[in-house]
Amino acid sequence: MKYVYQPAANKDAYTLLLLHGTGGDEQDMLPLAPALTRNFHVLSLRGNVLEHGMPRFFRRLGMGVFDEPDVHFRTHEMVHFLKELSAQEGFDLQKLVAAGYSNGANIAGAVLMLYPELLAGAMLFRPMQPLHGIEDPFETNRQQPVFMSSGKMDSTVDPAATAAYATLLSANGFNVSSHNINTGHNLTQQDIDLAAGWVKENFR
């Protein structure tokens, strides 16, 4: 996978894993990093799937309809890549905090469901539940914090589905902080401010 890695001064720092939305790339989310935290390593990935020339992290069958077998495949592929990259770049895989927007939030959510012990935390901006009826129940004992923000006027994501998704994550051991803000699908300064406060509270 194509990526950008920016090491922090402290080699033992957490790593902020940036995951773009449809049509973004490994540069897309980088400006968000200093607004969220200035003390983390930064790792930004580009999705391996193209939809009409636009990078994504997994295929979809239609708007809001995911190709779930591909979600499985691409999630395993990404986690395998992260494990190799942690050895190569020298960051601690147990101190990985994802920040994903839209499609990026959904691949991060798939990691929470398929590898529930992997991430130290996750910020999910405009998420949708990526998998339904997965073969095995998932559960974490780490009680990792998860930040979720949805838009009240988002025509892409059903607020009731987001609430059910938050409940599902909470029921499986994640410490979910969910926000429903007065906007659409676009990312706003309020999202960033809320997430930055969440980072400060959970990763001192």
PDB file of C-alpha atoms in Angstrom:
ATOM      1  CA  MET A   1       0.000   0.000   0.000  1.00  0.00           C
ATOM      2  CA  LYS A   2       1.169   3.547  -0.669  1.00  0.00           C
ATOM      3  CA  TYR A   3       1.716   5.501   2.541  1.00  0.00           C
ATOM      4  CA  VAL A   4       3.324   8.478   4.257  1.00  0.00           C
ATOM      5  CA  TYR A   5       5.062   7.987   7.617  1.00  0.00           C
ATOM      6  CA  GLN A   6       6.142  10.915   9.798  1.00  0.00           C
ATOM      7  CA  PRO A   7       7.946   9.829  12.983  1.00  0.00           C
ATOM      8  CA  ALA A   8       7.553  11.764  16.229  1.00  0.00           C
ATOM      9  CA  ALA A   9      10.494  12.872  18.369  1.00  0.00           C
ATOM     10  CA  ASN A  10       9.529  10.260  20.970  1.00  0.00           C
ATOM     11  CA  LYS A  11      10.005   6.806  19.433  1.00  0.00           C
ATOM     12  CA  ASP A  12       7.617   5.310  22.030  1.00  0.00           C
ATOM     13  CA  ALA A  13       4.739   7.605  21.022  1.00  0.00           C
ATOM     14  CA  TYR A  14       1.354   6.458  19.810  1.00  0.00           C
ATOM     15  CA  THR A  15       0.850   6.313  16.041  1.00  0.00           C
ATOM     16  CA  LEU A  16      -2.023   8.158  14.377  1.00  0.00           C
ATOM     17  CA  LEU A  17      -3.309   6.026  11.480  1.00  0.00           C
ATOM     18  CA  LEU A  18      -5.029   8.280   8.924  1.00  0.00           C
ATOM     19  CA  LEU A  19      -7.579   6.717   6.556  1.00  0.00           C
ATOM     20  CA  HIS A  20      -9.096   8.865   3.799  1.00  0.00           C
ATOM     21  CA  GLY A  21     -12.576   8.984   2.307  1.00  0.00           C
ATOM     22  CA  THR A  22     -13.533   8.041  -1.266  1.00  0.00           C
ATOM     23  CA  GLY A  23     -11.333   9.861  -3.764  1.00  0.00           C
ATOM     24  CA  GLY A  24      -8.656  10.798  -1.238  1.00  0.00           C
ATOM     25  CA  ASP A  25      -5.108   9.503  -0.979  1.00  0.00           C
ATOM     26  CA  GLU A  26      -2.240   9.272   1.499  1.00  0.00           C
ATOM     27  CA  GLN A  27      -1.854  13.087   1.479  1.00  0.00           C
ATOM     28  CA  ASP A  28      -5.526  13.860   2.040  1.00  0.00           C
ATOM     29  CA  MET A  29      -5.792  13.551   5.829  1.00  0.00           C
ATOM     30  CA  LEU A  30      -2.291  14.817   6.743  1.00  0.00           C
ATOM     31  CA  PRO A  31      -3.452  18.390   7.524  1.00  0.00           C
ATOM     32  CA  LEU A  32      -5.769  16.892  10.148  1.00  0.00           C
ATOM     33  CA  ALA A  33      -2.921  15.349  12.160  1.00  0.00           C
ATOM     34  CA  PRO A  34      -1.532  18.454  13.932  1.00  0.00           C
ATOM     35  CA  ALA A  35      -5.074  19.567  14.766  1.00  0.00           C
ATOM     36  CA  LEU A  36      -5.697  16.263  16.555  1.00  0.00           C
ATOM     37  CA  THR A  37      -2.307  15.786  18.244  1.00  0.00           C
ATOM     38  CA  ARG A  38       1.270  16.977  17.846  1.00  0.00           C
ATOM     39  CA  ASN A  39       2.847  14.158  19.851  1.00  0.00           C
ATOM     40  CA  PHE A  40       2.066  11.052  17.751  1.00  0.00           C
ATOM     41  CA  HIS A  41       3.851   9.394  14.886  1.00  0.00           C
ATOM     42  CA  VAL A  42       1.692   9.867  11.786  1.00  0.00           C
ATOM     43  CA  LEU A  43       0.936   7.089   9.281  1.00  0.00           C
ATOM     44  CA  SER A  44      -1.372   7.827   6.364  1.00  0.00           C
ATOM     45  CA  LEU A  45      -2.447   5.088   3.931  1.00  0.00           C
ATOM     46  CA  ARG A  46      -3.944   5.056   0.442  1.00  0.00           C
ATOM     47  CA  GLY A  47      -6.729   2.562  -0.272  1.00  0.00           C
ATOM     48  CA  ASN A  48      -5.942  -0.198  -2.773  1.00  0.00           C
ATOM     49  CA  VAL A  49      -9.314  -0.158  -4.578  1.00  0.00           C
ATOM     50  CA  LEU A  50     -10.300   2.186  -7.417  1.00  0.00           C
ATOM     51  CA  GLU A  51     -13.899   3.237  -8.080  1.00  0.00           C
ATOM     52  CA  HIS A  52     -14.101   5.242 -11.332  1.00  0.00           C
ATOM     53  CA  GLY A  53     -10.483   6.253 -10.721  1.00  0.00           C
ATOM     54  CA  MET A  54     -11.082   7.255  -7.092  1.00  0.00           C
ATOM     55  CA  PRO A  55      -9.131   5.426  -4.353  1.00  0.00           C
ATOM     56  CA  ARG A  56     -11.145   3.541  -1.732  1.00  0.00           C
ATOM     57  CA  PHE A  57     -10.300   0.974   0.937  1.00  0.00           C
ATOM     58  CA  PHE A  58     -12.857  -1.598  -0.268  1.00  0.00           C
ATOM     59  CA  ARG A  59     -15.440  -2.076  -3.012  1.00  0.00           C
ATOM     60  CA  ARG A  60     -19.102  -1.207  -2.742  1.00  0.00           C
ATOM     61  CA  LEU A  61     -22.061  -2.484  -4.729  1.00  0.00           C
ATOM     62  CA  GLY A  62     -23.938   0.810  -4.592  1.00  0.00           C
ATOM     63  CA  MET A  63     -24.273   3.911  -2.408  1.00  0.00           C
ATOM     64  CA  GLY A  64     -24.199   2.652   1.166  1.00  0.00           C
ATOM     65  CA  VAL A  65     -24.095  -1.013   0.066  1.00  0.00           C
ATOM     66  CA  PHE A  66     -20.737  -2.629   0.783  1.00  0.00           C
ATOM     67  CA  ASP A  67     -19.140  -5.660  -0.880  1.00  0.00           C
ATOM     68  CA  GLU A  68     -18.682  -7.442   2.443  1.00  0.00           C
ATOM     69  CA  PRO A  69     -16.408 -10.253   1.175  1.00  0.00           C
ATOM     70  CA  ASP A  70     -14.132  -7.506  -0.154  1.00  0.00           C
ATOM     71  CA  VAL A  71     -14.357  -5.685   3.195  1.00  0.00           C
ATOM     72  CA  HIS A  72     -13.055  -8.869   4.826  1.00  0.00           C
ATOM     73  CA  PHE A  73     -10.257  -9.302   2.261  1.00  0.00           C
ATOM     74  CA  ARG A  74      -9.114  -5.660   2.321  1.00  0.00           C
ATOM     75  CA  THR A  75      -9.200  -5.487   6.125  1.00  0.00           C
ATOM     76  CA  HIS A  76      -6.987  -8.566   6.436  1.00  0.00           C
ATOM     77  CA  GLU A  77      -4.712  -7.150   3.721  1.00  0.00           C
ATOM     78  CA  MET A  78      -4.370  -3.816   5.535  1.00  0.00           C
ATOM     79  CA  VAL A  79      -3.701  -5.378   8.932  1.00  0.00           C
ATOM     80  CA  HIS A  80      -1.030  -7.629   7.403  1.00  0.00           C
ATOM     81  CA  PHE A  81       0.556  -4.521   5.863  1.00  0.00           C
ATOM     82  CA  LEU A  82       0.435  -2.656   9.200  1.00  0.00           C
ATOM     83  CA  LYS A  83       2.177  -5.537  10.967  1.00  0.00           C
ATOM     84  CA  GLU A  84       4.972  -5.563   8.392  1.00  0.00           C
ATOM     85  CA  LEU A  85       5.236  -1.773   8.416  1.00  0.00           C
ATOM     86  CA  SER A  86       5.473  -1.560  12.219  1.00  0.00           C
ATOM     87  CA  ALA A  87       8.616  -3.702  12.078  1.00  0.00           C
ATOM     88  CA  GLN A  88      10.008  -1.689   9.165  1.00  0.00           C
ATOM     89  CA  GLU A  89       9.333   1.800  10.567  1.00  0.00           C
ATOM     90  CA  GLY A  90       9.707   0.920  14.242  1.00  0.00           C
ATOM     91  CA  PHE A  91       6.328   1.977  15.686  1.00  0.00           C
ATOM     92  CA  ASP A  92       4.465   0.006  18.358  1.00  0.00           C
ATOM     93  CA  LEU A  93       1.538  -1.869  16.791  1.00  0.00           C
ATOM     94  CA  GLN A  94      -0.199  -1.922  20.194  1.00  0.00           C
ATOM     95  CA  LYS A  95      -0.235   1.911  20.228  1.00  0.00           C
ATOM     96  CA  LEU A  96      -2.060   2.510  16.956  1.00  0.00           C
ATOM     97  CA  VAL A  97      -4.957   5.010  16.971  1.00  0.00           C
ATOM     98  CA  ALA A  98      -6.998   5.218  13.769  1.00  0.00           C
ATOM     99  CA  ALA A  99      -8.668   8.365  12.425  1.00  0.00           C
ATOM    100  CA  GLY A 100     -10.882   7.627   9.437  1.00  0.00           C
ATOM    101  CA  TYR A 101     -13.353   9.686   7.448  1.00  0.00           C
ATOM    102  CA  SER A 102     -16.299   8.063   5.606  1.00  0.00           C
ATOM    103  CA  ASN A 103     -14.791   5.088   3.707  1.00  0.00           C
ATOM    104  CA  GLY A 104     -11.703   5.380   5.914  1.00  0.00           C
ATOM    105  CA  ALA A 105     -13.901   5.271   9.021  1.00  0.00           C
ATOM    106  CA  ASN A 106     -15.528   2.135   7.672  1.00  0.00           C
ATOM    107  CA  ILE A 107     -12.280   0.227   7.105  1.00  0.00           C
ATOM    108  CA  ALA A 108     -11.222   1.289  10.632  1.00  0.00           C
ATOM    109  CA  GLY A 109     -14.556  -0.063  11.892  1.00  0.00           C
ATOM    110  CA  ALA A 110     -13.905  -3.327  10.074  1.00  0.00           C
ATOM    111  CA  VAL A 111     -10.586  -3.581  11.939  1.00  0.00           C
ATOM    112  CA  LEU A 112     -12.465  -3.084  15.230  1.00  0.00           C
ATOM    113  CA  MET A 113     -14.805  -5.944  14.305  1.00  0.00           C
ATOM    114  CA  LEU A 114     -12.310  -8.411  12.785  1.00  0.00           C
ATOM    115  CA  TYR A 115      -9.275  -7.558  14.953  1.00  0.00           C
ATOM    116  CA  PRO A 116     -10.910  -6.167  18.111  1.00  0.00           C
ATOM    117  CA  GLU A 117      -7.713  -6.215  20.188  1.00  0.00           C
ATOM    118  CA  LEU A 118      -5.506  -4.495  17.594  1.00  0.00           C
ATOM    119  CA  LEU A 119      -6.205  -0.752  17.725  1.00  0.00           C
ATOM    120  CA  ALA A 120      -5.570   1.290  20.862  1.00  0.00           C
ATOM    121  CA  GLY A 121      -8.440   3.543  19.835  1.00  0.00           C
ATOM    122  CA  ALA A 122     -10.305   4.897  16.828  1.00  0.00           C
ATOM    123  CA  MET A 123     -11.895   8.108  15.574  1.00  0.00           C
ATOM    124  CA  LEU A 124     -14.721   7.359  13.143  1.00  0.00           C
ATOM    125  CA  PHE A 125     -15.988  10.395  11.239  1.00  0.00           C
ATOM    126  CA  ARG A 126     -19.315   9.743   9.393  1.00  0.00           C
ATOM    127  CA  PRO A 127     -19.112   5.965   9.868  1.00  0.00           C
ATOM    128  CA  MET A 128     -21.402   3.203   8.656  1.00  0.00           C
ATOM    129  CA  GLN A 129     -21.340  -0.320  10.071  1.00  0.00           C
ATOM    130  CA  PRO A 130     -19.031  -2.124   7.613  1.00  0.00           C
ATOM    131  CA  LEU A 131     -20.015  -5.730   8.318  1.00  0.00           C
ATOM    132  CA  HIS A 132     -23.280  -7.447   9.248  1.00  0.00           C
ATOM    133  CA  GLY A 133     -23.664 -11.033  10.370  1.00  0.00           C
ATOM    134  CA  ILE A 134     -19.940 -11.702  10.560  1.00  0.00           C
ATOM    135  CA  GLU A 135     -19.155 -15.345  11.231  1.00  0.00           C
ATOM    136  CA  ASP A 136     -17.611 -14.958  14.684  1.00  0.00           C
ATOM    137  CA  PRO A 137     -18.629 -12.713  17.570  1.00  0.00           C
ATOM    138  CA  PHE A 138     -16.055 -10.036  18.323  1.00  0.00           C
ATOM    139  CA  GLU A 139     -15.060  -8.736  21.707  1.00  0.00           C
ATOM    140  CA  THR A 140     -12.203  -6.759  23.219  1.00  0.00           C
ATOM    141  CA  ASN A 141     -10.831  -6.869  26.743  1.00  0.00           C
ATOM    142  CA  ARG A 142      -8.780  -3.684  26.230  1.00  0.00           C
ATOM    143  CA  GLN A 143     -11.869  -1.414  26.537  1.00  0.00           C
ATOM    144  CA  GLN A 144     -10.401   0.876  23.896  1.00  0.00           C
ATOM    145  CA  PRO A 145     -11.964   4.299  23.436  1.00  0.00           C
ATOM    146  CA  VAL A 146     -13.833   4.892  20.170  1.00  0.00           C
ATOM    147  CA  PHE A 147     -14.927   8.357  19.006  1.00  0.00           C
ATOM    148  CA  MET A 148     -17.828   8.536  16.538  1.00  0.00           C
ATOM    149  CA  SER A 149     -19.268  11.653  14.902  1.00  0.00           C
ATOM    150  CA  SER A 150     -22.242  11.739  12.575  1.00  0.00           C
ATOM    151  CA  GLY A 151     -24.089  14.586  10.846  1.00  0.00           C
ATOM    152  CA  LYS A 152     -27.751  15.278  11.613  1.00  0.00           C
ATOM    153  CA  MET A 153     -28.296  16.260   7.969  1.00  0.00           C
ATOM    154  CA  ASP A 154     -26.159  13.511   6.434  1.00  0.00           C
ATOM    155  CA  SER A 155     -28.116  12.042   3.519  1.00  0.00           C
ATOM    156  CA  THR A 156     -25.591   9.204   3.175  1.00  0.00           C
ATOM    157  CA  VAL A 157     -25.832   7.700   6.663  1.00  0.00           C
ATOM    158  CA  ASP A 158     -29.000   6.744   8.583  1.00  0.00           C
ATOM    159  CA  PRO A 159     -28.700   8.179  12.150  1.00  0.00           C
ATOM    160  CA  ALA A 160     -30.606   5.188  13.573  1.00  0.00           C
ATOM    161  CA  ALA A 161     -28.085   2.824  11.955  1.00  0.00           C
ATOM    162  CA  THR A 162     -25.201   4.836  13.438  1.00  0.00           C
ATOM    163  CA  ALA A 163     -26.781   4.633  16.896  1.00  0.00           C
ATOM    164  CA  ALA A 164     -27.195   0.847  16.515  1.00  0.00           C
ATOM    165  CA  TYR A 165     -23.546   0.592  15.390  1.00  0.00           C
ATOM    166  CA  ALA A 166     -22.386   2.523  18.484  1.00  0.00           C
ATOM    167  CA  THR A 167     -24.483   0.229  20.681  1.00  0.00           C
ATOM    168  CA  LEU A 168     -22.952  -2.839  19.024  1.00  0.00           C
ATOM    169  CA  LEU A 169     -19.401  -1.599  19.622  1.00  0.00           C
ATOM    170  CA  SER A 170     -20.226  -0.738  23.247  1.00  0.00           C
ATOM    171  CA  ALA A 171     -21.742  -4.179  23.800  1.00  0.00           C
ATOM    172  CA  ASN A 172     -18.500  -5.768  22.623  1.00  0.00           C
ATOM    173  CA  GLY A 173     -16.235  -3.945  25.046  1.00  0.00           C
ATOM    174  CA  PHE A 174     -15.361  -0.648  23.357  1.00  0.00           C
ATOM    175  CA  ASN A 175     -15.714   2.626  25.276  1.00  0.00           C
ATOM    176  CA  VAL A 176     -17.756   4.603  22.736  1.00  0.00           C
ATOM    177  CA  SER A 177     -18.157   8.380  22.694  1.00  0.00           C
ATOM    178  CA  SER A 178     -20.775   9.289  20.075  1.00  0.00           C
ATOM    179  CA  HIS A 179     -21.601  12.775  18.746  1.00  0.00           C
ATOM    180  CA  ASN A 180     -24.382  13.824  16.377  1.00  0.00           C
ATOM    181  CA  ILE A 181     -23.601  17.310  15.098  1.00  0.00           C
ATOM    182  CA  ASN A 182     -25.516  19.856  13.039  1.00  0.00           C
ATOM    183  CA  THR A 183     -24.014  19.206   9.598  1.00  0.00           C
ATOM    184  CA  GLY A 184     -24.113  16.862   6.603  1.00  0.00           C
ATOM    185  CA  HIS A 185     -21.534  14.305   5.449  1.00  0.00           C
ATOM    186  CA  ASN A 186     -18.733  16.872   5.276  1.00  0.00           C
ATOM    187  CA  LEU A 187     -16.085  17.085   7.988  1.00  0.00           C
ATOM    188  CA  THR A 188     -16.299  20.266  10.100  1.00  0.00           C
ATOM    189  CA  GLN A 189     -14.182  22.161  12.617  1.00  0.00           C
ATOM    190  CA  GLN A 190     -16.545  20.938  15.332  1.00  0.00           C
ATOM    191  CA  ASP A 191     -15.642  17.322  14.466  1.00  0.00           C
ATOM    192  CA  ILE A 192     -11.958  18.149  14.737  1.00  0.00           C
ATOM    193  CA  ASP A 193     -12.305  20.062  18.015  1.00  0.00           C
ATOM    194  CA  LEU A 194     -14.347  17.265  19.608  1.00  0.00           C
ATOM    195  CA  ALA A 195     -11.891  14.617  18.420  1.00  0.00           C
ATOM    196  CA  ALA A 196      -8.868  16.615  19.614  1.00  0.00           C
ATOM    197  CA  GLY A 197     -10.441  16.853  23.066  1.00  0.00           C
ATOM    198  CA  TRP A 198     -11.088  13.102  22.991  1.00  0.00           C
ATOM    199  CA  VAL A 199      -7.430  12.423  22.105  1.00  0.00           C
ATOM    200  CA  LYS A 200      -6.217  14.647  24.952  1.00  0.00           C
ATOM    201  CA  GLU A 201      -8.544  12.909  27.403  1.00  0.00           C
ATOM    202  CA  ASN A 202      -7.669   9.335  26.387  1.00  0.00           C
ATOM    203  CA  PHE A 203      -4.016   9.475  25.266  1.00  0.00           C
ATOM    204  CA  ARG A 204      -2.126  11.764  27.619  1.00  0.00           C
TER     205      ARG A 204
END
